[in-house]
Structure formats: structure tokens, C-alpha cells
mmCIF file of C-alpha atoms and ligand atoms in Angstrom:
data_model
loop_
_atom_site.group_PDB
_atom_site.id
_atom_site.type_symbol
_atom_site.label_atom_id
_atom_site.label_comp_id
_atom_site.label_asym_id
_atom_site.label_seq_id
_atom_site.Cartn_x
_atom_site.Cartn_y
_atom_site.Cartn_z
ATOM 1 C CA UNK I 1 0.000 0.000 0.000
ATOM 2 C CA UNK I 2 3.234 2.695 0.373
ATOM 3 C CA UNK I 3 5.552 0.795 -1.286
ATOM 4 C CA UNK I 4 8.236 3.959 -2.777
ATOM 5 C CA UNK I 5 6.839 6.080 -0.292
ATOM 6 C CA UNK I 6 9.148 7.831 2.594
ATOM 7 C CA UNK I 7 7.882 8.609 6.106
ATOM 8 C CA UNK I 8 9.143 10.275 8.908
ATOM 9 C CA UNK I 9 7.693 9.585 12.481
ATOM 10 C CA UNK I 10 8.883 11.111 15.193
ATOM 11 C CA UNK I 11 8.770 9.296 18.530
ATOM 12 C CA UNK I 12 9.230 6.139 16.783
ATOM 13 C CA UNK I 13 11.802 4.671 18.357
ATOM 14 C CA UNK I 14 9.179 2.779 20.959
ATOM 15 C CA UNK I 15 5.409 2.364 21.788
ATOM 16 C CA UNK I 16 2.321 3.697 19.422
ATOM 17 C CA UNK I 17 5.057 5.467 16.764
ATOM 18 C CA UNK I 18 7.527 2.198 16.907
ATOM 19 C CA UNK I 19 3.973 0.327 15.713
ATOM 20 C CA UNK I 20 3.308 2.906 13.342
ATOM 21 C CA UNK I 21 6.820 2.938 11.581
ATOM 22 C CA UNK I 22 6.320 -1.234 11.285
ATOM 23 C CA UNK I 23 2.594 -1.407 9.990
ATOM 24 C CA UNK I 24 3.964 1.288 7.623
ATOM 25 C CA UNK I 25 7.311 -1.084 6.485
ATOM 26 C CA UNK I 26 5.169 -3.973 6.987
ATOM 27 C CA UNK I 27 3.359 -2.688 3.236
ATOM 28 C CA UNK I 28 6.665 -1.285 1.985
ATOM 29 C CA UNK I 29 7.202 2.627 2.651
ATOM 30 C CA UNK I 30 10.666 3.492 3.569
ATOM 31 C CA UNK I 31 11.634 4.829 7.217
ATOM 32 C CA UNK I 32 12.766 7.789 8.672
ATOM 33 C CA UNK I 33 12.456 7.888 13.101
ATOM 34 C CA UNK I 34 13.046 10.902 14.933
ATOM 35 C CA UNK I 35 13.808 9.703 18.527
ATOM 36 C CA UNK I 36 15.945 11.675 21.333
ATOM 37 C CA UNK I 37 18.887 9.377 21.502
ATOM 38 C CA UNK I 38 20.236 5.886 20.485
ATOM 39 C CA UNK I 39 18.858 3.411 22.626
ATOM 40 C CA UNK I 40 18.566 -0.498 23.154
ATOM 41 C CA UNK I 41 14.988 -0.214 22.178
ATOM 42 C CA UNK I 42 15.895 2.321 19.056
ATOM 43 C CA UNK I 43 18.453 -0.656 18.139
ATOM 44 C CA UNK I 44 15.928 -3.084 18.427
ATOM 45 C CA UNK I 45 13.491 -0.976 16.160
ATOM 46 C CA UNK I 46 16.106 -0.292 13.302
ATOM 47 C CA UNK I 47 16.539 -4.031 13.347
ATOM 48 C CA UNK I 48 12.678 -4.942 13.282
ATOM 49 C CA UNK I 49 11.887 -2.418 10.511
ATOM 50 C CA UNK I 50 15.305 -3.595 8.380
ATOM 51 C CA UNK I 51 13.822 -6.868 8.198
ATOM 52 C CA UNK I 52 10.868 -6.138 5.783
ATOM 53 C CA UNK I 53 13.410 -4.892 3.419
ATOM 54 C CA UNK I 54 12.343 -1.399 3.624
ATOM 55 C CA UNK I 55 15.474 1.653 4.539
ATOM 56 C CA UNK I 56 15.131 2.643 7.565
ATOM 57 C CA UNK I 57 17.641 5.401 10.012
ATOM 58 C CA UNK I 58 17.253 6.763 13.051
ATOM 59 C CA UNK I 59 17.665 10.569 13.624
ATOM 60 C CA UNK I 60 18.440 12.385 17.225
ATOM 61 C CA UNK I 61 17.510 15.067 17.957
ATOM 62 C CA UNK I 62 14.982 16.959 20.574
ATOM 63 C CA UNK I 63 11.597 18.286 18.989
ATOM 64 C CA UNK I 64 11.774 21.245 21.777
ATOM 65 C CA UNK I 65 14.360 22.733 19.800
ATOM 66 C CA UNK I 66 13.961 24.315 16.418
ATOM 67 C CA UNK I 67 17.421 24.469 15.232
ATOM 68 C CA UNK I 68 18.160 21.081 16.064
ATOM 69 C CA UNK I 69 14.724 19.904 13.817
ATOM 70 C CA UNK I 70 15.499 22.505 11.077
ATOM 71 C CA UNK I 71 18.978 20.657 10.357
ATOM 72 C CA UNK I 72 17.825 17.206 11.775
ATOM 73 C CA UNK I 73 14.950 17.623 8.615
ATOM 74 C CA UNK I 74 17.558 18.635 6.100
ATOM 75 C CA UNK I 75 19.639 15.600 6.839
ATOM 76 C CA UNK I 76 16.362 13.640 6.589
ATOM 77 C CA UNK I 77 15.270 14.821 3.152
ATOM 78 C CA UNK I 78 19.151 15.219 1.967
ATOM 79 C CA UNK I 79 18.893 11.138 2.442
ATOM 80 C CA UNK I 80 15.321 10.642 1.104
ATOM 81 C CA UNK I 81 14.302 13.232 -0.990
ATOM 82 C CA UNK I 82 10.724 13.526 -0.912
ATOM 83 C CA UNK I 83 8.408 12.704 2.372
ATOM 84 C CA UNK I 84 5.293 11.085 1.305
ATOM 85 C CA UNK I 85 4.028 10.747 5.067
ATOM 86 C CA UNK I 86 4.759 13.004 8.419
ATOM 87 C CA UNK I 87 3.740 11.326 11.604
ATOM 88 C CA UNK I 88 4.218 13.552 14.920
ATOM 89 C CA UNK I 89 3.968 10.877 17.364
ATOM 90 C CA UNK I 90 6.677 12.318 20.135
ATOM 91 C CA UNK I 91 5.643 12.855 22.985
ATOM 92 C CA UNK I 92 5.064 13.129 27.052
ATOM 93 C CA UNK I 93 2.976 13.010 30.432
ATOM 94 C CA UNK I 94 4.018 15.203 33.516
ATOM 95 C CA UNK I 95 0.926 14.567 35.134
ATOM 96 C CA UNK I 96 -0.172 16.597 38.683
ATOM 97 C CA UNK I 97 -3.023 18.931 40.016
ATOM 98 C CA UNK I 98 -2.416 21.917 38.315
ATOM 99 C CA UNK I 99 -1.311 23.494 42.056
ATOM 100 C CA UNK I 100 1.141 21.104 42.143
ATOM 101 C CA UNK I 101 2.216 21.159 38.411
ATOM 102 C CA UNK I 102 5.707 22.888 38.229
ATOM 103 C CA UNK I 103 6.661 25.630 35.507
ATOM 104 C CA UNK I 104 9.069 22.632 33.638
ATOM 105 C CA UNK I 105 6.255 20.386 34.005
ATOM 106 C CA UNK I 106 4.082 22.831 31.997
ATOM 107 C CA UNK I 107 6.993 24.042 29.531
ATOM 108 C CA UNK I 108 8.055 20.738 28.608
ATOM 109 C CA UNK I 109 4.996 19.020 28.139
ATOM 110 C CA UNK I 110 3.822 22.005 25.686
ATOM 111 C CA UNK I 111 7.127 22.076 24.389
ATOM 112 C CA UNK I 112 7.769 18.277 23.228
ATOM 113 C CA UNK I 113 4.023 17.968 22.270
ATOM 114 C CA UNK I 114 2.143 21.049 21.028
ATOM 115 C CA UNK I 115 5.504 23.243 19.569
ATOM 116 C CA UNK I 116 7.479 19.766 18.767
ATOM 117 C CA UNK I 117 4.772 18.975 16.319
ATOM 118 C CA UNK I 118 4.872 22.419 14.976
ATOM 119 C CA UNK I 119 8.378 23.232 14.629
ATOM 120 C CA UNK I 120 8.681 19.415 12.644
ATOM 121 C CA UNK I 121 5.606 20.456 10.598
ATOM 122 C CA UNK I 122 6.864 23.794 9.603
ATOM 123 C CA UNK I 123 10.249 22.158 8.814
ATOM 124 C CA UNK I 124 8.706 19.942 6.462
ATOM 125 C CA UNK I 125 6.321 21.759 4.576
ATOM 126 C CA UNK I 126 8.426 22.979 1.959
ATOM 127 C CA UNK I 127 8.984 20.081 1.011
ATOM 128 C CA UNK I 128 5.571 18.830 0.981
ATOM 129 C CA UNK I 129 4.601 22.010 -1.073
ATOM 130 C CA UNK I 130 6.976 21.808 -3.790
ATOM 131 C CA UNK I 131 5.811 17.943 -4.334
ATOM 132 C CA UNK I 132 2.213 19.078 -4.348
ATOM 133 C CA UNK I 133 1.529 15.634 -2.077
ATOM 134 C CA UNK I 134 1.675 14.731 1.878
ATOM 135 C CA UNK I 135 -0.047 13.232 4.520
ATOM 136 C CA UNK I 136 0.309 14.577 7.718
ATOM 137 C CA UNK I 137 -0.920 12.562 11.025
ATOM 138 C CA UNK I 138 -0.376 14.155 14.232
ATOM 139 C CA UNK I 139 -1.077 12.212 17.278
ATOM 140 C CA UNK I 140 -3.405 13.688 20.008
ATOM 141 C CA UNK I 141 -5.605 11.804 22.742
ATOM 142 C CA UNK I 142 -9.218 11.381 24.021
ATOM 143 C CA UNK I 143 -8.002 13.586 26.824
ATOM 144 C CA UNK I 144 -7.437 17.133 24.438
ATOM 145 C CA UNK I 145 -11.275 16.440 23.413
ATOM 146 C CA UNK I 146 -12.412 15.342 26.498
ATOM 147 C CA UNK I 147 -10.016 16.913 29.520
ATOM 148 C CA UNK I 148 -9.375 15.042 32.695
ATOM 149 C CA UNK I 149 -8.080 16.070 36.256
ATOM 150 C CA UNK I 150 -4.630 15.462 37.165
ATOM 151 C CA UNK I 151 -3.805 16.532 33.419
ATOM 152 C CA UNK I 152 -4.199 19.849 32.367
ATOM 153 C CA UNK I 153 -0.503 20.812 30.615
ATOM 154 C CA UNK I 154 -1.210 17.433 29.108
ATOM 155 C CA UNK I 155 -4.802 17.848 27.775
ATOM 156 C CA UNK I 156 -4.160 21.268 26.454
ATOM 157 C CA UNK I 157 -0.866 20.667 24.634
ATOM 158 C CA UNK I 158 -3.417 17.572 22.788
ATOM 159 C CA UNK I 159 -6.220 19.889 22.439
ATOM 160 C CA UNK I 160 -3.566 22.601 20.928
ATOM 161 C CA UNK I 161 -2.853 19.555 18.456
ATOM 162 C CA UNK I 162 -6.396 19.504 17.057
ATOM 163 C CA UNK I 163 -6.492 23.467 16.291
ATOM 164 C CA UNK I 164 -3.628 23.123 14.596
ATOM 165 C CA UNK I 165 -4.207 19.978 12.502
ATOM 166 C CA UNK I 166 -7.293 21.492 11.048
ATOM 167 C CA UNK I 167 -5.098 25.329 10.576
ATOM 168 C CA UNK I 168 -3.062 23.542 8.245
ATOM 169 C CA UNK I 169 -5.685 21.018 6.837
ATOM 170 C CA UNK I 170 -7.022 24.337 5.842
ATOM 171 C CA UNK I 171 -3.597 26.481 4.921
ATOM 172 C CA UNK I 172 -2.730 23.522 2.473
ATOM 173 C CA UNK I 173 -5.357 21.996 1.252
ATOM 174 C CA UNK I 174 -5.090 23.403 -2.292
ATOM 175 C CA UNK I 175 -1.463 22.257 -2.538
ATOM 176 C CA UNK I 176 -3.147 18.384 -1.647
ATOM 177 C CA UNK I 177 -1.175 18.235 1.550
ATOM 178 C CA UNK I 178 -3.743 16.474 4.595
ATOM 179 C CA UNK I 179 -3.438 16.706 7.547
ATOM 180 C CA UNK I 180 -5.703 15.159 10.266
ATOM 181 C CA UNK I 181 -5.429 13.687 14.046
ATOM 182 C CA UNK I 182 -5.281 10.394 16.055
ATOM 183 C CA UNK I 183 -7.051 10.838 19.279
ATOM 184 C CA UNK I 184 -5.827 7.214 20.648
ATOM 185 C CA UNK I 185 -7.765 6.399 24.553
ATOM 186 C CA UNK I 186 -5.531 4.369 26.575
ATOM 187 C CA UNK I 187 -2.926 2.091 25.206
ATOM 188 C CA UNK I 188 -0.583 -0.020 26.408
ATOM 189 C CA UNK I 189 2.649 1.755 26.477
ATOM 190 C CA UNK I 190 5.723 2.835 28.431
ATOM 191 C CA UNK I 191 3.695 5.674 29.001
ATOM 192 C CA UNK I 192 0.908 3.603 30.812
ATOM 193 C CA UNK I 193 2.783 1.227 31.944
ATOM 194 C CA UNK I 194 3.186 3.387 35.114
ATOM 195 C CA UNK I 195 -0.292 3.069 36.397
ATOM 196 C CA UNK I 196 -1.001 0.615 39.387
ATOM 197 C CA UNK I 197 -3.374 -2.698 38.794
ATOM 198 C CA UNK I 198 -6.450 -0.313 40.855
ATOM 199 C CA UNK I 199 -5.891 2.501 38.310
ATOM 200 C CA UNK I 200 -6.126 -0.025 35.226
ATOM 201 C CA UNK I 201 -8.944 -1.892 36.723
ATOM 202 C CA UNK I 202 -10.983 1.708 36.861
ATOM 203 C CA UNK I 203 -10.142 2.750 33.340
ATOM 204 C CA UNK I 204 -10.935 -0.413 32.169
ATOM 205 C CA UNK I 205 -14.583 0.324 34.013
ATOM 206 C CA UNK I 206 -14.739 3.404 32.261
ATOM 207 C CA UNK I 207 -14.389 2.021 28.392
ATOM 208 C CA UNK I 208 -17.405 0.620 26.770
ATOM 209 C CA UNK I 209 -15.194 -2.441 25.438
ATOM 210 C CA UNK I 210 -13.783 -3.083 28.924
ATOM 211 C CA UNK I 211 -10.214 -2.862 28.173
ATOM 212 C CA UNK I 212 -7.044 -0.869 26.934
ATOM 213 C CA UNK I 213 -6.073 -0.468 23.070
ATOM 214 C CA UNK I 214 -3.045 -1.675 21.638
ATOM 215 C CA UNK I 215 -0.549 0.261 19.696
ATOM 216 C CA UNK I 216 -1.092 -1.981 16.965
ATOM 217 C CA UNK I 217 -5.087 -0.645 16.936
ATOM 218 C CA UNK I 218 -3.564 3.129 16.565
ATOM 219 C CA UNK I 219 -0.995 1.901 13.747
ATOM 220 C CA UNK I 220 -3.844 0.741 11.270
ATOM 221 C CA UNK I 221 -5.453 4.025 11.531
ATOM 222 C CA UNK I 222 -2.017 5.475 10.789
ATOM 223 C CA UNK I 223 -1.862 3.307 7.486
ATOM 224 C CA UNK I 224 -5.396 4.350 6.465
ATOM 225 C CA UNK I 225 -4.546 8.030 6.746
ATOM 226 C CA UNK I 226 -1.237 7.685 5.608
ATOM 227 C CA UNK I 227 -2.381 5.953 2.104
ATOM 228 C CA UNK I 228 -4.026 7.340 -0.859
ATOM 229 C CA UNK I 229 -7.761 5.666 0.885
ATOM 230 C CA UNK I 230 -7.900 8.240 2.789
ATOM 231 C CA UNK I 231 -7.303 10.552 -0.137
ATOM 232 C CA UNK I 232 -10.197 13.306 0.021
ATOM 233 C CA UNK I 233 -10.084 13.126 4.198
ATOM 234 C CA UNK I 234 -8.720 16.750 5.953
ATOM 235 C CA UNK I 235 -8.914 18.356 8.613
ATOM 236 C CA UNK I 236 -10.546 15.242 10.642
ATOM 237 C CA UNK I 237 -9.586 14.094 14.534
ATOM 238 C CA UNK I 238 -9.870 10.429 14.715
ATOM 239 C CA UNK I 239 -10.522 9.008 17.842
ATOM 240 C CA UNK I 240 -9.301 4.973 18.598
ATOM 241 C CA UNK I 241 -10.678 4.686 22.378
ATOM 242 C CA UNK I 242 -12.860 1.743 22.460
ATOM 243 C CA UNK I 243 -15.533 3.690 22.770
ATOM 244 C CA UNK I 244 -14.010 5.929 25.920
ATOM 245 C CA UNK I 245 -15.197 9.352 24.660
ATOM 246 C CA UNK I 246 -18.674 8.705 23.132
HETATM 247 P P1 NDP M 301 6.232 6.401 24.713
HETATM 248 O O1 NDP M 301 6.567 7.043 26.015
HETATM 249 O O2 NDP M 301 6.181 4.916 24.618
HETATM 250 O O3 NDP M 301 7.258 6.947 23.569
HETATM 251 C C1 NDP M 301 7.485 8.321 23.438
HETATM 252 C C2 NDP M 301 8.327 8.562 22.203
HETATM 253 O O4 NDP M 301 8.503 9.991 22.059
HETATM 254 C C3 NDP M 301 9.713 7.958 22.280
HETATM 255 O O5 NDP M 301 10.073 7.491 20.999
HETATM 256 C C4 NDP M 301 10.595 9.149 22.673
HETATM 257 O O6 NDP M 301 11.948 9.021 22.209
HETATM 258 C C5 NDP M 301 9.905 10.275 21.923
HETATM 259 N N1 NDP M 301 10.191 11.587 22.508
HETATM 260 C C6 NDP M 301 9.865 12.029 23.759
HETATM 261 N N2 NDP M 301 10.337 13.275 23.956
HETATM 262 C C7 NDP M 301 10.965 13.643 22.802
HETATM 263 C C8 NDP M 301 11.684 14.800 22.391
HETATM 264 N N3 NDP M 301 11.838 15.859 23.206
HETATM 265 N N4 NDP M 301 12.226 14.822 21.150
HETATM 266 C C9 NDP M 301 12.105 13.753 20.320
HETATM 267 N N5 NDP M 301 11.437 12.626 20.657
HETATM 268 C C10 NDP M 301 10.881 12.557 21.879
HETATM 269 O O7 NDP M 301 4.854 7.056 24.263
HETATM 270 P P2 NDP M 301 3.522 6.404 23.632
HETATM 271 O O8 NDP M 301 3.897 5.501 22.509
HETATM 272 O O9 NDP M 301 2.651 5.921 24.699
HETATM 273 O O10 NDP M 301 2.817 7.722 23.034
HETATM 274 C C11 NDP M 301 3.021 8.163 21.702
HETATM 275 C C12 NDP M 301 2.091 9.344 21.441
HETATM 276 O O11 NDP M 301 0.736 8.943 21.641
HETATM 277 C C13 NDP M 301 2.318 10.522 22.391
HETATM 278 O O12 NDP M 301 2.136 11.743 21.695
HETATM 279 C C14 NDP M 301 1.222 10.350 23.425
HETATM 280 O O13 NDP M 301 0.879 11.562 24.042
HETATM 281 C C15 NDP M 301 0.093 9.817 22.554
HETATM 282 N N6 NDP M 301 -0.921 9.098 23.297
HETATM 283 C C16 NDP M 301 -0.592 7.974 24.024
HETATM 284 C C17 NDP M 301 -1.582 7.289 24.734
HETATM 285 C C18 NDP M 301 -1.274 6.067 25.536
HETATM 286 O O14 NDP M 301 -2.193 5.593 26.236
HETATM 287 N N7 NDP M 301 -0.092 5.505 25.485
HETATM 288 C C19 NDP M 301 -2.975 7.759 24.718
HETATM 289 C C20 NDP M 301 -3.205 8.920 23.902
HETATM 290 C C21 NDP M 301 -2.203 9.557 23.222
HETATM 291 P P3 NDP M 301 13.070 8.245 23.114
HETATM 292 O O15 NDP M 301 12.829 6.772 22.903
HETATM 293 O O16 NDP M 301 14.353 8.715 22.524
HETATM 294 O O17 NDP M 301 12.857 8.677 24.542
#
């Protein structure tokens, strides 16, 4: 379904964008993962996606910072020329009561997953233009739509995801660039892995099919959006919750 296409998906070194970048090798696009540093998990993912016969390379850098995007972007599209496929997948909890929330824990968590996604956009969308193509996927959460306590910096820096997914569904339409959301619910992740048995058990209570999504469940959407079936879709915030948010 992407075979001679090139993605980038940042985050992908583990969890929902390491599922992403293999559902998307898995029908043949070539991969591109932006990722903080070299790790024994981004080993492990280099090595999983290398063995559908696709290219694949890690790139570190951190999303906070736009200089270190700008050139980590050039390098990317100096090795493979046009992106097909943007995924903004980075990204982080510093959950608290908002009393209790420091100044970092705000700053950051806007800064890796609201401006992250924006300063990787922007970097990209030259390129994007001058092909007259893309797909752009950014990945928010249930919580931006819905809020929840104990997650404000969080929920905003997803809900500042949507506004901006449909700014530039609408800024570049014309030039057949998309660009829509992924509001996943709760998956299983390093990111979730932190909550206690008691904490699972009640969000399980709270989902209409009585249990947590898998990364794999977000990935397929990914592929759908990514690929020319979703070819007249813009603009649109897709949630994959089990029925969480109805
Ligand atoms: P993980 O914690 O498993 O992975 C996070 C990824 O983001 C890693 O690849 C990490 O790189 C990368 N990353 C973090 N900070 C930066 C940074 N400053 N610069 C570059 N890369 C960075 O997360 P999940 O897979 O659980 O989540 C992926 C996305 O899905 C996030 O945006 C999250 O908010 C969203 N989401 C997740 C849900 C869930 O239940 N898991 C629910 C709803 C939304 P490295 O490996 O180098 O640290």
C-alpha cells in the first residue's frame, strides 16, 4: 500500500510510533524515526523495521528545539528526498493537580508535544509544497477532546494539536497536503505502563469495550490516513478509544 513512499515519524523509536513505523514497512514505505537518543529499544526498532526490506535510520535530535529539527529535517530529506508521510507521534505526560504542576512540568509538556509537532511540521512543509503531495498525522488523545483532572498541561498541549491539525488542513489543502489527528484512549505503552493494577482496573470500568487499546489498533489508523484511501479526508480528529469518549 506505500511501497516507494518515505515517512518520517517522530517518537518512533518505541510504543504507538515504533507500531506505526512497522505497519507502515510492513506494506513497503521506507523509514525515517526521529527519537531523542540511540537506545537499546531504538536498536531493536532499526533491526525490526530492516527486516521487511524497507530503509530505515534513526535521527536524534529533541523536537523542543527548532534548530536542532530545522537541520535534523535537512539531513532527513538530503537522504530521502521527498516525504510522502509526516507522523508527529513524540511525545510526554508530567501529570499533577495543576497546584502542584511545576513551571518545567508545563513548559516541557507544551514544548515536546504542542511546539514539537509544529516546529517538525513547519520544517517539512516545503517540502511537501513543492511535491504538491503529503499526509500529515499528528497524534493527540481522548483527553485534548475530552479533559481530565490530574492533566491539564497534558490535555491542552493535545487539544492545541487539534487546532492546529485542522489550521493547516485548511492552509494547504489546495497544494493536496492532509493533515488530520489520532485521538488514541488508553494504550498499552511505556507511558501507561506506570499506572497501578487499581488505576487499570478503573479505566478499564470506564471504556465501553472493557479494556485498553493496543498500539497496533492506533498503527492501522495510521496506514489508512497515511495511504491514498484516505485521499479526500482533511482536517478530521480520529478518535481509537474503544468507545471511551462517546
Ligand atoms: P512512549 O513514552 O512509549 O514513547 C514516546 C516517544 O517519544 C519515544 O520514541 C521518545 O523518544 C519520543 N520523545 C519524547 N520526547 C521527545 C523529544 N523531546 N524529542 C524527540 N522525541 C521525543 O509514548 P507512547 O507511545 O505511549 O505515546 C506516543 C504518542 O501517543 C504521544 O504523543 C502520546 O501523548 C500519545 N498518546 C498515548 C496514549 C497512551 O495511552 N499511550 C494515549 C493517547 C495519546 P526516546 O525513545 O528517545 O525517549
Amino acid at each position: 500500500m506505500l511501497k516507494g513512499k518515505n515517512a518520517v515519524i517522530t517518537g518512533g523509536s518505541r510504543g504507538i510510533g515504533k507500531a506505526i513505523a512497522l505497519e507502515f514497512a510492513k506494506n513497503g514505505a521506507d523509514i525515517a524515526i526521529i527519537a531523542t537518543r540511540e537506545s537499546k529499544a531504538s536498536d531493536e526498532t532499526l533491526k525490526e523495521l530492516e527486516s521487511f526490506g524497507v530503509r530505515a535510520r534513526m535521527y536524534y535530535c529533541d523536537i523542543r528545539d527548532a534548530e536542532q529539527v530545522e537541520s535534523a529535517v535537512q539531513e532527513i530529506i538530503a537522504d530521502f528526498g521527498t516525504i510522502d508521510i509526516l507522523v508527529n507521534n513524540a511525545g510526554i505526560t508530567k501529570d499533577n493537580l495543576l497546584p502542584s504542576l511545576g513551571i518545567m512540568d508545563i513548559d516541557n509538556v507544551i514544548d515536546v508535544n504542542l511546539k514539537g509537532c509544529m516546529f517538525v511540521t513547519r520544517s517539512f512543509i516545503r517540502n511537501f509544497v513543492r511535491h504538491r503531495k503529503g499526509s500529515i498525522i499528528n497524534i493527540s488523545s481522548v483527553v485534548g477532546l475530552m479533559g481530565n483532572k490530574g492533566q491539564t498541561n497534558y490535555a491542552a498541549s493535545k487539544a492545541g494539536i487539534v487546532g492546529f491539525t485542522k489550521s493547516v488542513a485548511k492552509e494547504y489543502g489546495r497544494k493536496n497536503i492532509r493533515c488530520n489527528a489520532i485521538a488514541p484512549g488508553y494504550i498499552t505503552t511505556d507511558m501507561t505502563a506506570a499506572l497501578s493494577e487499581t488505576q487499570t482496573e478503573e479505566i478499564k470500568s470506564e471504556i465501553p469495550m472493557g479494556k485498553l487499546g493496543s498500539p497496533e489498533d492506533v498503527a492501522r489508523l495510521a496506514l489508512f490516513l497515511g495511504s491514498e484511501m484516505s485521499s479526500y479526508i482533511t482536517g478530521e480528529v480520529i478518535k481509537v478509544d474503544g468507545g471511551m469518549y462517546v
